[in-house]
Short mmCIF file of C-alpha atoms and ligand atoms in Angstrom, two decimals:
data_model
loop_
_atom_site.label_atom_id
_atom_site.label_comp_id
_atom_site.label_asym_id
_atom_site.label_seq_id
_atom_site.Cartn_x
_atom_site.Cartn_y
_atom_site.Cartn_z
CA UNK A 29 -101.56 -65.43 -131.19
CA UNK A 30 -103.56 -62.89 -129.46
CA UNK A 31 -102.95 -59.63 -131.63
CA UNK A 32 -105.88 -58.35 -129.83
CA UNK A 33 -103.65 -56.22 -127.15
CA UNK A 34 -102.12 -53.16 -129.33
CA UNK A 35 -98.34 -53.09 -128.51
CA UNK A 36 -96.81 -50.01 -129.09
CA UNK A 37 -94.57 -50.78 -132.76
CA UNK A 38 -91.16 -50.42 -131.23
CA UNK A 39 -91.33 -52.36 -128.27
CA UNK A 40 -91.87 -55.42 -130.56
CA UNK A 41 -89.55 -54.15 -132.94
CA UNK A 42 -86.49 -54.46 -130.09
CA UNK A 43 -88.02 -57.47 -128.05
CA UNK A 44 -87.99 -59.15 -131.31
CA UNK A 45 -84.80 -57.72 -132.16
CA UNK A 46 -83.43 -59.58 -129.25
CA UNK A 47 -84.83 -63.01 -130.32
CA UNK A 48 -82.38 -63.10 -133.40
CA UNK A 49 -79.47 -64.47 -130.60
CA UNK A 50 -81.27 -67.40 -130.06
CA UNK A 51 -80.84 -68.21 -133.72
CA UNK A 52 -77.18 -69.14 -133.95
CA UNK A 53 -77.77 -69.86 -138.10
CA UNK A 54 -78.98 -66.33 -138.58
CA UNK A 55 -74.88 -65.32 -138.07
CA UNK A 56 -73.97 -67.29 -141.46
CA UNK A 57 -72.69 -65.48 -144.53
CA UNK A 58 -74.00 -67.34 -147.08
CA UNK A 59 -70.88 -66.24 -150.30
CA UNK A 60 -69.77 -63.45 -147.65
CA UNK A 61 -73.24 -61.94 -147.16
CA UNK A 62 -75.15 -62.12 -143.95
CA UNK A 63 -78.18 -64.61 -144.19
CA UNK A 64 -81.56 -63.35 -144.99
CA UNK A 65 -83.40 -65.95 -144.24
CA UNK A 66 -87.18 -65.71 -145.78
CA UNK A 67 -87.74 -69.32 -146.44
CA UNK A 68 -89.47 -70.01 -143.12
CA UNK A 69 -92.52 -71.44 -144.44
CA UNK A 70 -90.72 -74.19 -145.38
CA UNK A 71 -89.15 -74.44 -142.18
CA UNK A 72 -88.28 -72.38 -139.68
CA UNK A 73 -84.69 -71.92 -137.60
CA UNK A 74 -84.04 -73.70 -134.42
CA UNK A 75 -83.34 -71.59 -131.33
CA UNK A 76 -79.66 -72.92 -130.04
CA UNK A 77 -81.54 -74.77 -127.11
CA UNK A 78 -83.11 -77.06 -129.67
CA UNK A 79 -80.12 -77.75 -131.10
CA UNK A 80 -78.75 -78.25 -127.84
CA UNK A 81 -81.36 -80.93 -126.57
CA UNK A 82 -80.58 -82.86 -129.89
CA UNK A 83 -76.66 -83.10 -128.70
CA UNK A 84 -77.36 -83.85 -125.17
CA UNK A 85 -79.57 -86.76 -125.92
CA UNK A 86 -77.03 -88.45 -128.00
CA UNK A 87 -74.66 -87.64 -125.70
CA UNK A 88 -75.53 -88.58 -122.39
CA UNK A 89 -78.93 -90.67 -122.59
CA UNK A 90 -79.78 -92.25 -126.11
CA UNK A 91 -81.68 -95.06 -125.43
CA UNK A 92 -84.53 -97.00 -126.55
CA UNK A 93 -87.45 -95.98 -124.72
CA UNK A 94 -90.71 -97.94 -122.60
CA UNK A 95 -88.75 -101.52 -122.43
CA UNK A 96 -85.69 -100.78 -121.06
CA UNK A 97 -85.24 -101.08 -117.10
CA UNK A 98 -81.84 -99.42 -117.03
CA UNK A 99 -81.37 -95.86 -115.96
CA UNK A 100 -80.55 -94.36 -119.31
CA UNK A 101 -83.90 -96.04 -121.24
CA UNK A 102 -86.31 -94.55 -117.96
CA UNK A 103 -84.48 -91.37 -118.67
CA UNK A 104 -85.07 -91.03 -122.22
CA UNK A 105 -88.74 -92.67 -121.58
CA UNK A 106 -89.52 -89.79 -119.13
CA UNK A 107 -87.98 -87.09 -121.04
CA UNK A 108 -90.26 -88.36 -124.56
CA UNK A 109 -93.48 -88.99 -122.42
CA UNK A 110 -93.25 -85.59 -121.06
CA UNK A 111 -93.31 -84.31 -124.16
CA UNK A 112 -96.75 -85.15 -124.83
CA UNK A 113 -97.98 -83.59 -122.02
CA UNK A 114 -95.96 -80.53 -123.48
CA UNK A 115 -98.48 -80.98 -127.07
CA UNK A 116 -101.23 -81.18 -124.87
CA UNK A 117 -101.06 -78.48 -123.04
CA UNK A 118 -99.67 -76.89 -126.03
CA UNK A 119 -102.69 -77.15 -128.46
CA UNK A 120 -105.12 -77.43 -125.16
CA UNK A 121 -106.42 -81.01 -125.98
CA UNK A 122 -108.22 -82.45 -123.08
CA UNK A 123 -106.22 -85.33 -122.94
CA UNK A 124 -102.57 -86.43 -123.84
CA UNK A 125 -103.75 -89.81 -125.00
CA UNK A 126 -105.04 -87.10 -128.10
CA UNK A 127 -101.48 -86.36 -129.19
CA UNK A 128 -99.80 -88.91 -131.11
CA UNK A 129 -96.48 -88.37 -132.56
CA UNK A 130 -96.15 -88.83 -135.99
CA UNK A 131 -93.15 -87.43 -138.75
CA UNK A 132 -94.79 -84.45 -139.85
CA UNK A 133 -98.23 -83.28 -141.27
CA UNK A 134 -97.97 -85.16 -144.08
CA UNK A 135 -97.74 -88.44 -142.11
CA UNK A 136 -100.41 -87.02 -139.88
CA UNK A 137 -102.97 -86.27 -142.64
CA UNK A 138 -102.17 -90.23 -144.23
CA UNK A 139 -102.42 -91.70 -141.05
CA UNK A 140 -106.08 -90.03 -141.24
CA UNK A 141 -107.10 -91.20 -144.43
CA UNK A 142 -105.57 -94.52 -144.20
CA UNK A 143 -107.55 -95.48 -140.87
CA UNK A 144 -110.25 -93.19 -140.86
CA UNK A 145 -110.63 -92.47 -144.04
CA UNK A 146 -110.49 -96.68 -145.14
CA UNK A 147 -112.87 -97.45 -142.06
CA UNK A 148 -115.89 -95.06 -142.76
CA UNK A 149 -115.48 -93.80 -146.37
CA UNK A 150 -117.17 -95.95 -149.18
CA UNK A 151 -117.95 -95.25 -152.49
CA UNK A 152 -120.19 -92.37 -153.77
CA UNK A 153 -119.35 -90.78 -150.59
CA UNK A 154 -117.65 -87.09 -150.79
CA UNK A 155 -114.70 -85.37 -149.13
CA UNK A 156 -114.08 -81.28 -149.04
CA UNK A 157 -110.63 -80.04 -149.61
CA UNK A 158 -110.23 -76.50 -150.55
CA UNK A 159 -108.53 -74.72 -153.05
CA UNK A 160 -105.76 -74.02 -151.46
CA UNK A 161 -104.45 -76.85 -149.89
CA UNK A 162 -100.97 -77.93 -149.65
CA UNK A 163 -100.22 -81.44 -151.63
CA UNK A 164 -100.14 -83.25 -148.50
CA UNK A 165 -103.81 -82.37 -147.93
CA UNK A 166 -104.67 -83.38 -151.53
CA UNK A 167 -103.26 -86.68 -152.67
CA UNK A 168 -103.98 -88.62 -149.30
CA UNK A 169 -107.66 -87.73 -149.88
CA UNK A 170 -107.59 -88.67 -153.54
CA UNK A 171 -105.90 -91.87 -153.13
CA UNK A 172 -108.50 -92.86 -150.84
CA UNK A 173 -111.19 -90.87 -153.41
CA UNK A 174 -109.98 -93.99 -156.16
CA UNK A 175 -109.22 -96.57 -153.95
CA UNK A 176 -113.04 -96.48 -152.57
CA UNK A 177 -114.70 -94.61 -155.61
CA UNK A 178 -115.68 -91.57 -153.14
CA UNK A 179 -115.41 -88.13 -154.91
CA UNK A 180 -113.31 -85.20 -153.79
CA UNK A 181 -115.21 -81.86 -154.30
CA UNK A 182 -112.70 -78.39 -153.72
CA UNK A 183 -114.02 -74.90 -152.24
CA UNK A 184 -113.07 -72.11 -154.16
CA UNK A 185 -112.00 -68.78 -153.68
CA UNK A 186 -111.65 -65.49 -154.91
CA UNK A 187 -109.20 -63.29 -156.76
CA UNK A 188 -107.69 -62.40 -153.15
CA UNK A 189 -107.13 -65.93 -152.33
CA UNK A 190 -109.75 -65.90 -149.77
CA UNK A 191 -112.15 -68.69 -149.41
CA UNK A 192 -115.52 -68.49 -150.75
CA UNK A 193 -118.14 -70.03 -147.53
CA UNK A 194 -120.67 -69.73 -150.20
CA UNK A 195 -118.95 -72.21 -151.86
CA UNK A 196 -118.20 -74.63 -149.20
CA UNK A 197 -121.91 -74.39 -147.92
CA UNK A 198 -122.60 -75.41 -151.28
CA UNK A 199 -121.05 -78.24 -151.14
CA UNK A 200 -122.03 -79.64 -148.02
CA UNK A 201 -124.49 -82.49 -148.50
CA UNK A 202 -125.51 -85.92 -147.15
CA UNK A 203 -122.72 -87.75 -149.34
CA UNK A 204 -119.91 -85.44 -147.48
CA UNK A 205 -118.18 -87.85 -144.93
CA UNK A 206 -115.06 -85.89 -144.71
CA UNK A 207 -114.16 -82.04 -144.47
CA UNK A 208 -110.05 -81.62 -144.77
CA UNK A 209 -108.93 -77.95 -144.26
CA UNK A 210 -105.79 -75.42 -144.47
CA UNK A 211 -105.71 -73.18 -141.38
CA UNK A 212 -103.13 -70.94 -143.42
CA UNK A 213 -102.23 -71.17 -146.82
CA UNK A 214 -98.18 -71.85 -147.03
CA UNK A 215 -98.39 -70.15 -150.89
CA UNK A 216 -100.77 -67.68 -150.09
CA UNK A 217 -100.59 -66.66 -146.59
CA UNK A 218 -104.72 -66.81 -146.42
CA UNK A 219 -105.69 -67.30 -142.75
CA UNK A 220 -108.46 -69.48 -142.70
CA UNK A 221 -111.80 -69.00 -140.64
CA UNK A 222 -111.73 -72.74 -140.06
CA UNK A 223 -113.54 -72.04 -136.41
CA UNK A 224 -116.20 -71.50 -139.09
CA UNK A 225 -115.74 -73.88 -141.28
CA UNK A 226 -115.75 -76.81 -138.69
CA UNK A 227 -119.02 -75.60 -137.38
CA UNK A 228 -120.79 -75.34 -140.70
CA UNK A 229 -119.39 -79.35 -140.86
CA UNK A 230 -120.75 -80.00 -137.29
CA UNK A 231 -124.11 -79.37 -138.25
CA UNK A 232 -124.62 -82.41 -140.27
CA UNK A 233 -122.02 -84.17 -138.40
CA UNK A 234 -119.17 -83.87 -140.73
CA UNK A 235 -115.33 -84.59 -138.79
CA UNK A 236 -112.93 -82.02 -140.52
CA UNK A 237 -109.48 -82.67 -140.11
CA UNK A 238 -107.40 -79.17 -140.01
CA UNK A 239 -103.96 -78.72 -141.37
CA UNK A 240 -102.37 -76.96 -139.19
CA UNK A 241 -98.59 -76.56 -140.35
CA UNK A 242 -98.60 -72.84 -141.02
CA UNK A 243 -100.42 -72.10 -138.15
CA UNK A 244 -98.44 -73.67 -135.21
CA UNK A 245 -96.01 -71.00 -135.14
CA UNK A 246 -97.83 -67.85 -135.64
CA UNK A 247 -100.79 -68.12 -133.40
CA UNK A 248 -102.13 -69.76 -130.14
CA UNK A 249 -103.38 -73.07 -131.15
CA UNK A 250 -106.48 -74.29 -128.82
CA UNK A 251 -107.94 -77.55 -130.57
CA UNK A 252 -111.47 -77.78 -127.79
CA UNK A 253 -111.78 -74.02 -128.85
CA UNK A 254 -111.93 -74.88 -132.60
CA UNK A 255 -113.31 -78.16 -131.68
CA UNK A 256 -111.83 -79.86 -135.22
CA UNK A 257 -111.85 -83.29 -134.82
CA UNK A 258 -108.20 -83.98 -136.06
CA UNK A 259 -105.32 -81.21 -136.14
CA UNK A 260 -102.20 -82.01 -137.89
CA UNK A 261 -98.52 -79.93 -138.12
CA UNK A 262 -95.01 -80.64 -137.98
CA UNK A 263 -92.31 -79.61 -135.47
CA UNK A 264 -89.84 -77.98 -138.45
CA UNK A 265 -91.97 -74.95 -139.10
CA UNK A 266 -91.82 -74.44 -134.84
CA UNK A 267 -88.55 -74.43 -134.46
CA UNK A 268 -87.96 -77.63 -133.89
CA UNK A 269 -86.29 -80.36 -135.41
CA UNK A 270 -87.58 -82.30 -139.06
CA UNK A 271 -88.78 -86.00 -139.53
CA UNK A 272 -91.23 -84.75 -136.22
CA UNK A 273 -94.94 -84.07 -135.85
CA UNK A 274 -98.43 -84.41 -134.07
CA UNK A 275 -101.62 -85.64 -135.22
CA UNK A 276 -104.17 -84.68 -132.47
CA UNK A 277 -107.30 -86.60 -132.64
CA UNK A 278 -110.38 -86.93 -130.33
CA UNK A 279 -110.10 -89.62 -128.37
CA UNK A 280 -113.79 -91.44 -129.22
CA UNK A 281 -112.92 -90.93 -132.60
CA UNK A 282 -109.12 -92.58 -132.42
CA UNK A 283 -110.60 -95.35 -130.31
CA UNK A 284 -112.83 -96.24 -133.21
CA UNK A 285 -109.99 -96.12 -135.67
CA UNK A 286 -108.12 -99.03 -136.70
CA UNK A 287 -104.45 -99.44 -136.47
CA UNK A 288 -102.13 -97.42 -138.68
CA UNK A 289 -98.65 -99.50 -139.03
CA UNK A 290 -98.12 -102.93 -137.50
CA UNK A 291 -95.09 -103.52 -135.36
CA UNK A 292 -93.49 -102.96 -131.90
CA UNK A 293 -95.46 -100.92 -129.79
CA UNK A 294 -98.56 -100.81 -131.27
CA UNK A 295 -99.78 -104.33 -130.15
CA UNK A 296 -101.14 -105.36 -126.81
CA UNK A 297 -100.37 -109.28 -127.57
CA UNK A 298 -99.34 -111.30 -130.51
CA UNK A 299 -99.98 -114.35 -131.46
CA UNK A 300 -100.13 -116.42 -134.69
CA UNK A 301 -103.81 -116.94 -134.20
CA UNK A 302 -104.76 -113.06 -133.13
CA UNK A 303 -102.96 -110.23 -132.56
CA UNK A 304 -104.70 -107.50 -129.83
CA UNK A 305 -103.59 -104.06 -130.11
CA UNK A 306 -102.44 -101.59 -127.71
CA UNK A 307 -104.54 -98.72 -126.64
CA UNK A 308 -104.63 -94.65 -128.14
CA UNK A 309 -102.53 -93.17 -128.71
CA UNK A 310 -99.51 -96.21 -128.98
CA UNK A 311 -102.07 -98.26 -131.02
CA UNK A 312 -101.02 -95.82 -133.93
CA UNK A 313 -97.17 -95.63 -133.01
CA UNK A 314 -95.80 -98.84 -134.34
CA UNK A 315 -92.31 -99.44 -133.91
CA UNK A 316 -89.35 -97.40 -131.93
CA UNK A 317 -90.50 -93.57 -132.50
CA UNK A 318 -88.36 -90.61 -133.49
CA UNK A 319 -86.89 -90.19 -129.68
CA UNK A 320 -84.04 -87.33 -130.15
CA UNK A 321 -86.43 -85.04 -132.29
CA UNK A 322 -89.68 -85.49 -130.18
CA UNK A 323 -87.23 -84.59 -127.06
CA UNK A 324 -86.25 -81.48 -129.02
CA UNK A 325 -89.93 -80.48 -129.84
CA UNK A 326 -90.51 -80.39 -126.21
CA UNK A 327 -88.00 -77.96 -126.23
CA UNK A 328 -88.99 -75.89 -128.94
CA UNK A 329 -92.30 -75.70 -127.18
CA UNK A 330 -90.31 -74.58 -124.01
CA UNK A 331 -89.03 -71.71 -126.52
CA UNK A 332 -92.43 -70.72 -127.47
CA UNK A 333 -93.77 -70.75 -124.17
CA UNK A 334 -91.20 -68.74 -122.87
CA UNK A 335 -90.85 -65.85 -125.55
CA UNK A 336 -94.10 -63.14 -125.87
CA UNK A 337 -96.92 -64.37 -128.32
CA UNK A 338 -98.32 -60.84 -128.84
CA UNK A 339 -95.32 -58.84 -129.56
CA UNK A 340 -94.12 -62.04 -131.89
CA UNK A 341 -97.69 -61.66 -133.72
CA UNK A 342 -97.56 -58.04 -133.75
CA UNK A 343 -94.08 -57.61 -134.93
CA UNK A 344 -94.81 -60.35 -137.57
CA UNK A 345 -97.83 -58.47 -138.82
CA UNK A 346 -96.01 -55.39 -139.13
CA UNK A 347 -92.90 -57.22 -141.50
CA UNK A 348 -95.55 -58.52 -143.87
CA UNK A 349 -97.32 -54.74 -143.95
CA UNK A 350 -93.50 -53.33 -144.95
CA UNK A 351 -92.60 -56.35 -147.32
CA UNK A 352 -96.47 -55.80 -148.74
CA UNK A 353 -96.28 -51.60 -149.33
CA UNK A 354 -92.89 -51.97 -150.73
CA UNK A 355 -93.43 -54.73 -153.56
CA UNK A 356 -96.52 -53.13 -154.14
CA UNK A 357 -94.42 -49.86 -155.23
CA UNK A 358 -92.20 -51.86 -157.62
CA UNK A 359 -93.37 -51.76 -161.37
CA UNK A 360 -93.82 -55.45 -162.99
CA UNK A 361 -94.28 -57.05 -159.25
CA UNK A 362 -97.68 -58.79 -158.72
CA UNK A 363 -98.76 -59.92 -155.25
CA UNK A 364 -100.24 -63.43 -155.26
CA UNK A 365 -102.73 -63.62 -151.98
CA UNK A 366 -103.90 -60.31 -150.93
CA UNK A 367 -106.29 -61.80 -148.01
CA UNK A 368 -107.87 -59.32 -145.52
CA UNK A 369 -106.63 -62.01 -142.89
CA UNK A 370 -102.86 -62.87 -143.96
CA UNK A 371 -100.15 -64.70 -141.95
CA UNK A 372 -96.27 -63.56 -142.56
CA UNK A 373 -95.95 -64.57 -146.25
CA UNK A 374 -95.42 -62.33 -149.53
CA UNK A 375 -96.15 -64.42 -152.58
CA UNK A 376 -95.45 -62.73 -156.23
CA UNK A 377 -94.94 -62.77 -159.40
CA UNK A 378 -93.00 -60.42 -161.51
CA UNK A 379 -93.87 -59.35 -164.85
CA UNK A 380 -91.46 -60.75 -167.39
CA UNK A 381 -88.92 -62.64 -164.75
CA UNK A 382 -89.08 -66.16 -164.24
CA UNK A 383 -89.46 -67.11 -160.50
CA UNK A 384 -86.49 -69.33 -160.50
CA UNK A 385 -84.17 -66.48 -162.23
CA UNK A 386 -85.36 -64.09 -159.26
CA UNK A 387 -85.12 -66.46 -156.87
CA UNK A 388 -81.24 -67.35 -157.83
CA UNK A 389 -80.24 -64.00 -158.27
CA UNK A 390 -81.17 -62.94 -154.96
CA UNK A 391 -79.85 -65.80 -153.57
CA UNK A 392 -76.40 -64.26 -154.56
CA UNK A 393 -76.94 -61.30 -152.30
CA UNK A 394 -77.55 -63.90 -149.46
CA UNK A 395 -81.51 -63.89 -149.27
CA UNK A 396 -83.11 -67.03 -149.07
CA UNK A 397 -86.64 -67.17 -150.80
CA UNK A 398 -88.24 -69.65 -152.28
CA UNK A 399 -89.63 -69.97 -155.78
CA UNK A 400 -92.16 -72.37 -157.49
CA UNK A 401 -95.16 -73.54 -156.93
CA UNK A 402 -94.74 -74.23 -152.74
CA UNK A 403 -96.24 -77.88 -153.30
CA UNK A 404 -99.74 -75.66 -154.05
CA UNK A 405 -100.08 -76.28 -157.97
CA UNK A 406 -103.85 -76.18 -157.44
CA UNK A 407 -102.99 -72.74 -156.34
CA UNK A 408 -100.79 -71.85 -159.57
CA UNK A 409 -103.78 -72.83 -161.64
CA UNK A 410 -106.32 -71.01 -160.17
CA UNK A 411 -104.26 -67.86 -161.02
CA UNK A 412 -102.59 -68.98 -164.56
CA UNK A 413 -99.30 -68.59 -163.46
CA UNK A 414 -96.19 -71.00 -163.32
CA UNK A 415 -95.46 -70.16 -160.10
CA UNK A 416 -94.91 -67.69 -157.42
CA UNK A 417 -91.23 -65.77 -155.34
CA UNK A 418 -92.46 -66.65 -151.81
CA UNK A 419 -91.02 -64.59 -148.63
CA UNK A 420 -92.26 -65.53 -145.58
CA UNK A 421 -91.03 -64.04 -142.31
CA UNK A 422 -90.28 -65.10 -138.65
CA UNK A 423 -90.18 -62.74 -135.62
CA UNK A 424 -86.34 -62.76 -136.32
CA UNK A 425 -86.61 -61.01 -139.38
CA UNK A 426 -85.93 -56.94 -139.66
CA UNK A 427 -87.25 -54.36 -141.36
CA UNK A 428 -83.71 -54.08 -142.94
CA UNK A 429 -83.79 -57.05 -144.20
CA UNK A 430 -87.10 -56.34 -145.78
CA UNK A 431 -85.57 -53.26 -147.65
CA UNK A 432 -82.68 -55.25 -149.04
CA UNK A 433 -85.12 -57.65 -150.65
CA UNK A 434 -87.00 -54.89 -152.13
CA UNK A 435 -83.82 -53.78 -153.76
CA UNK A 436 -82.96 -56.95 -154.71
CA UNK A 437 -85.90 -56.83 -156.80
CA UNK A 438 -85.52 -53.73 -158.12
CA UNK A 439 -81.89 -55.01 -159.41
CA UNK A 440 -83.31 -58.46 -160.32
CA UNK A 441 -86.26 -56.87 -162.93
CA UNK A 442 -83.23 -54.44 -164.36
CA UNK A 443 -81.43 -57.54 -164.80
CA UNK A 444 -83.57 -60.07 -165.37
CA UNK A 445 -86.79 -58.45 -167.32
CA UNK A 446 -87.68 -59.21 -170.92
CA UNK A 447 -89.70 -56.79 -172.63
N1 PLP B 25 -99.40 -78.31 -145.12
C1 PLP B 25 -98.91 -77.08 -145.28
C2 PLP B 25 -99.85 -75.92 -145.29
C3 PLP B 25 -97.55 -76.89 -145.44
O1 PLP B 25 -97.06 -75.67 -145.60
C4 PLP B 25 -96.68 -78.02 -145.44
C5 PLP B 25 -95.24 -77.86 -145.67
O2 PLP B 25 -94.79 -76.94 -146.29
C6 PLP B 25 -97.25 -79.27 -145.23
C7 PLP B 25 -98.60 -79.38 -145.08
C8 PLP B 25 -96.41 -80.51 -145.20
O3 PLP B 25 -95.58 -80.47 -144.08
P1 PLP B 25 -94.42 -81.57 -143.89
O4 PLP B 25 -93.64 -81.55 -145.17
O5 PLP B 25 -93.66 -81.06 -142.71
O6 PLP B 25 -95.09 -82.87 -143.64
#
C-alpha cells in the first residue's frame, strides 16, 4: 500500500475501527472472552460478503463450469472467468491469460518447479532461496535440487532479520538458473526489497519467482512494476476463502512451459496416439477447478478494492509500533525480526517460557497467537531458538487489544517463568 500520504493517526484509527463489522467472526467469545484474533498470518478473516458469495453459489448456481450450455453452468462460467480479470487488474499483469488459478502458494511455487523448474534446470546448475523463506519456498526447490543434481545456495541475513544484498550478489553466477524470493517474511515480518532483488537477477537473465503470500494483503501488488517473472499467494491470507490461489506468470515464459497436471481442461485434443494441449493459462488447470472459492476471491478482491489502502497501511503500521514499544518494555521478552522495513507481525521469544506454554495460556484469555516455528525452521536456526510467539495484525485489530496481549504476557512470564 501507498503509506506515502501521511494520514492523520485517528482518522485511521476510526475508519479502521469501522472495518471490524465486516468481520462477523471477530463477535465470537472464544470460553466467554471476546476474540483477539492475532493469527492472521496464517490466515486472515473473511469479510461477511465472502462468506456470503460462498452460500449463494451453492445455493442458486453451482455448476460445472466452460461445458455446460444450460443457464446455471454459463452463470457460474461467467462469474469464475470474471474473476481473473479481477487478479489481473488486481496485481496489474498485462494480461489475464497471466493469472492462473491454483490452491494456494504452495501449489503455485510446485507448479513452478515442476514445469519450469524440470524443463530448464539440469544438473550443476544453482537456485537462490533466501534465508528466510517459508517451507513452501524451500522443499519444491530442493526436490528439484536432488532430482536434477542442481544445488540450492541461501542468502543470508543479519541479526535484524534483514537480508544481506551483499550476500545475494555474491551468489549470483553463471550456474544460477533460478532466483526464488519472500516478499515478506510470515516469521519475521522482514519486507523484502525484492524490486531489487529481481533486477540484480535481470542482469544476467535470471527469472525469480516471488512469494508473495504475506504481501497480498498489506500492500498494492503491481507485478510489470516489479517485473518478477512469476508471483505466487493464496486467497486465505486476503480474506478470502482456503484451498484458493494465483500463480501469475509471464506469458512467453508460461507458453514455453510444459503442462503441469494431465486431465480435463488442460488438453486441446486427445488421442491414444498424441494428446495436444490447451493454451495458457488452462494448459496448467487440469481438471474441474475450485469454482465456489475462486468466485469468493473475486469478492474478497471487491472488499479490498472498495475499503482505503492508505489508512489500512497506516493504521497497520501504527499496531505493530504499539505491539513493538510495549513487548519491548517487558523484562525476559525478546523480539525476533527487528527489520527497518517490517509488515504487521511481532515475533518473540521469552526468556525462560516455552512458546507453546505462552501461547496456550493466552489462548485462555481469548487471544489467538501462534507459536512455533511458522513453517520457517531455517529461520529458528539462524537465531538458536526453538521457536518464536508470533502476533500478526489486520486493520481490524485495536490498540486495546494490543494492551491486553501485553498483559497477557506480563501474567504468562509470572506464571509461566523458570528461573
Ligand atoms: N509463503 C509464505 C510467506 C507464507 O506465509 C505461507 C503461509 O503461511 C505460504 C508461503 C504458504 O501458503 P499456503 O499454505 O496458503 O499455500
Amino acid at each position: 500500500m501507498n503509506t506515502e500520504v501521511p494520514i492523520p493517526a485517528i482518522q485511521s484509527q476510526q475508519y479502521c475501527a469501522g472495518l471490524r463489522a465486516d468481520f462477523p467472526i471477530l463477535n465470537e467469545k472464544p470460553y466467554g472472552k471476546p476474540l483477539i484474533y492475532f493469527d492472521n498470518a496464517a490466515t486472515s478473516q473473511k469479510p461477511a460478503i465472502v462468506i456470503e458469495a460462498l452460500q449463494e453459489y451453492y445455493a442458486t448456481y453451482n455448476a460445472n463450469i466452460h461445458r455446460g450450455v444450460h443457464f446455471l453452468s454459463q452463470k457460474a462460467s461467467q462469474a469464475f472467468d470474471d474473476v481473473r480479470v479481477k487478479v489481473q487488474e488486481f496485481i496489474h499483469a498485462s494480461s489475464e491469460r497471466e493469472i492462473i488459478f491454483t490452491r494456494g502458494t504452495t501449489e503455485s511455487v510446485n507448479l513452478v518447479a515442476a514445469t519450469y523448474g524440470r524443463k530448464n534446470i539440469g544438473a550443476g546448475d544453482e537456485i537462490i532461496v533466501s534465508a528466510m523463506e517459508h517451507h513452501s519456498n524451500i522443499v519444491p526447490w530442493q526436490l528439484l535440487c536432488e532430482e536434477k543434481g542442481a544445488k540450492l545456495r541461501v542468502i543470508e541475513m543479519n541479526d535484524a532479520g534483514e537480508l544481506i544484498i551483499d550476500s545475494f550478489k555474491s551468489l549470483l553466477n553463471e550456474k544460477t538458473k533460478f532466483v526464488a524470493i519472500v516478499h515478506t517474511s510470515n516469521s519475521l515480518g522482514t519486507i523484502n526489497p525484492v524490486k531489487e532483488i529481481i533486477a540484480l537477477a535481470h542482469e544476467r537473465n535470471i527469472p525469480v519467482l516471488v512469494d508473495g503470500a504475506q504481501a497480498v494483503a498489506h500492500s498494492k501488488i503491481d507485478v510489470q512494476d516489479l517485473d518478477c517473472d512469476f508471483f505466487a499467494f493464496s486467497g486465505h491470507k486476503m480474506f478470502g476463502p482456503t484451498g484458493v490461489g494465483v500463480l501469475y506468470g509471464k506469458l512467453n515464459l508460461l507458453e514455453n512451459m510444459p503442462p503441469y497436471q494431465g486431465g480435463g481442461e488442460m488438453i486441446h485434443s486427445v488421442s491414444f496416439e498424441k494428446t495436444t494441449f490447451n493454451e495458457v493459462p488452462f494448459k496448467f488447470e487440469a481438471g474441474t477447478p475450485n469454482i465456489a472459492d475462486v468466485i469468493a476471491l473475486g469478492t474478497a478482491i471487491d472488499y479490498m478494492n472498495g475499503i482505503d489502502l492508505n489508512s489500512v497501511a497506516a493504521f497497520e503500521q501504527e499496531l505493530l509500533a504499539h505491539a513493538t514499544e510495549g513487548l519491548k518494555k517487558i523484562p525476559h521478552v525478546k523480539l525476533i525480526g527487528t527489520a527497518s522495513k517490517k509488515s504487521s507481525v511481532v515475533s518473540f521469544v521469552i526468556e525462560g517460557v516455552n512458546a507453546l506454554d505462552a501461547g496456550m495460556y493466552l489462548d485462555t484469555l481469548g487471544i489467538a497467537v501462534r507459536t512455533g516455528l511458522h513453517c520457517t525452521e531455517p529461520v529458528m536456526q539462524r537465531f538458536g531458538i526453538p521457536g518464536t510467539i508470533r502476533a500478526s495484525f489486520m486493520f481490524y485489530n485495536t490498540f486495546t487489544e494490543i494492551d491486553q496481549l501485553l498483559d497477557g504476557v506480563k501474567k504468562a512470564i509470572q506464571l509461566l517463568r523458570r528461573d
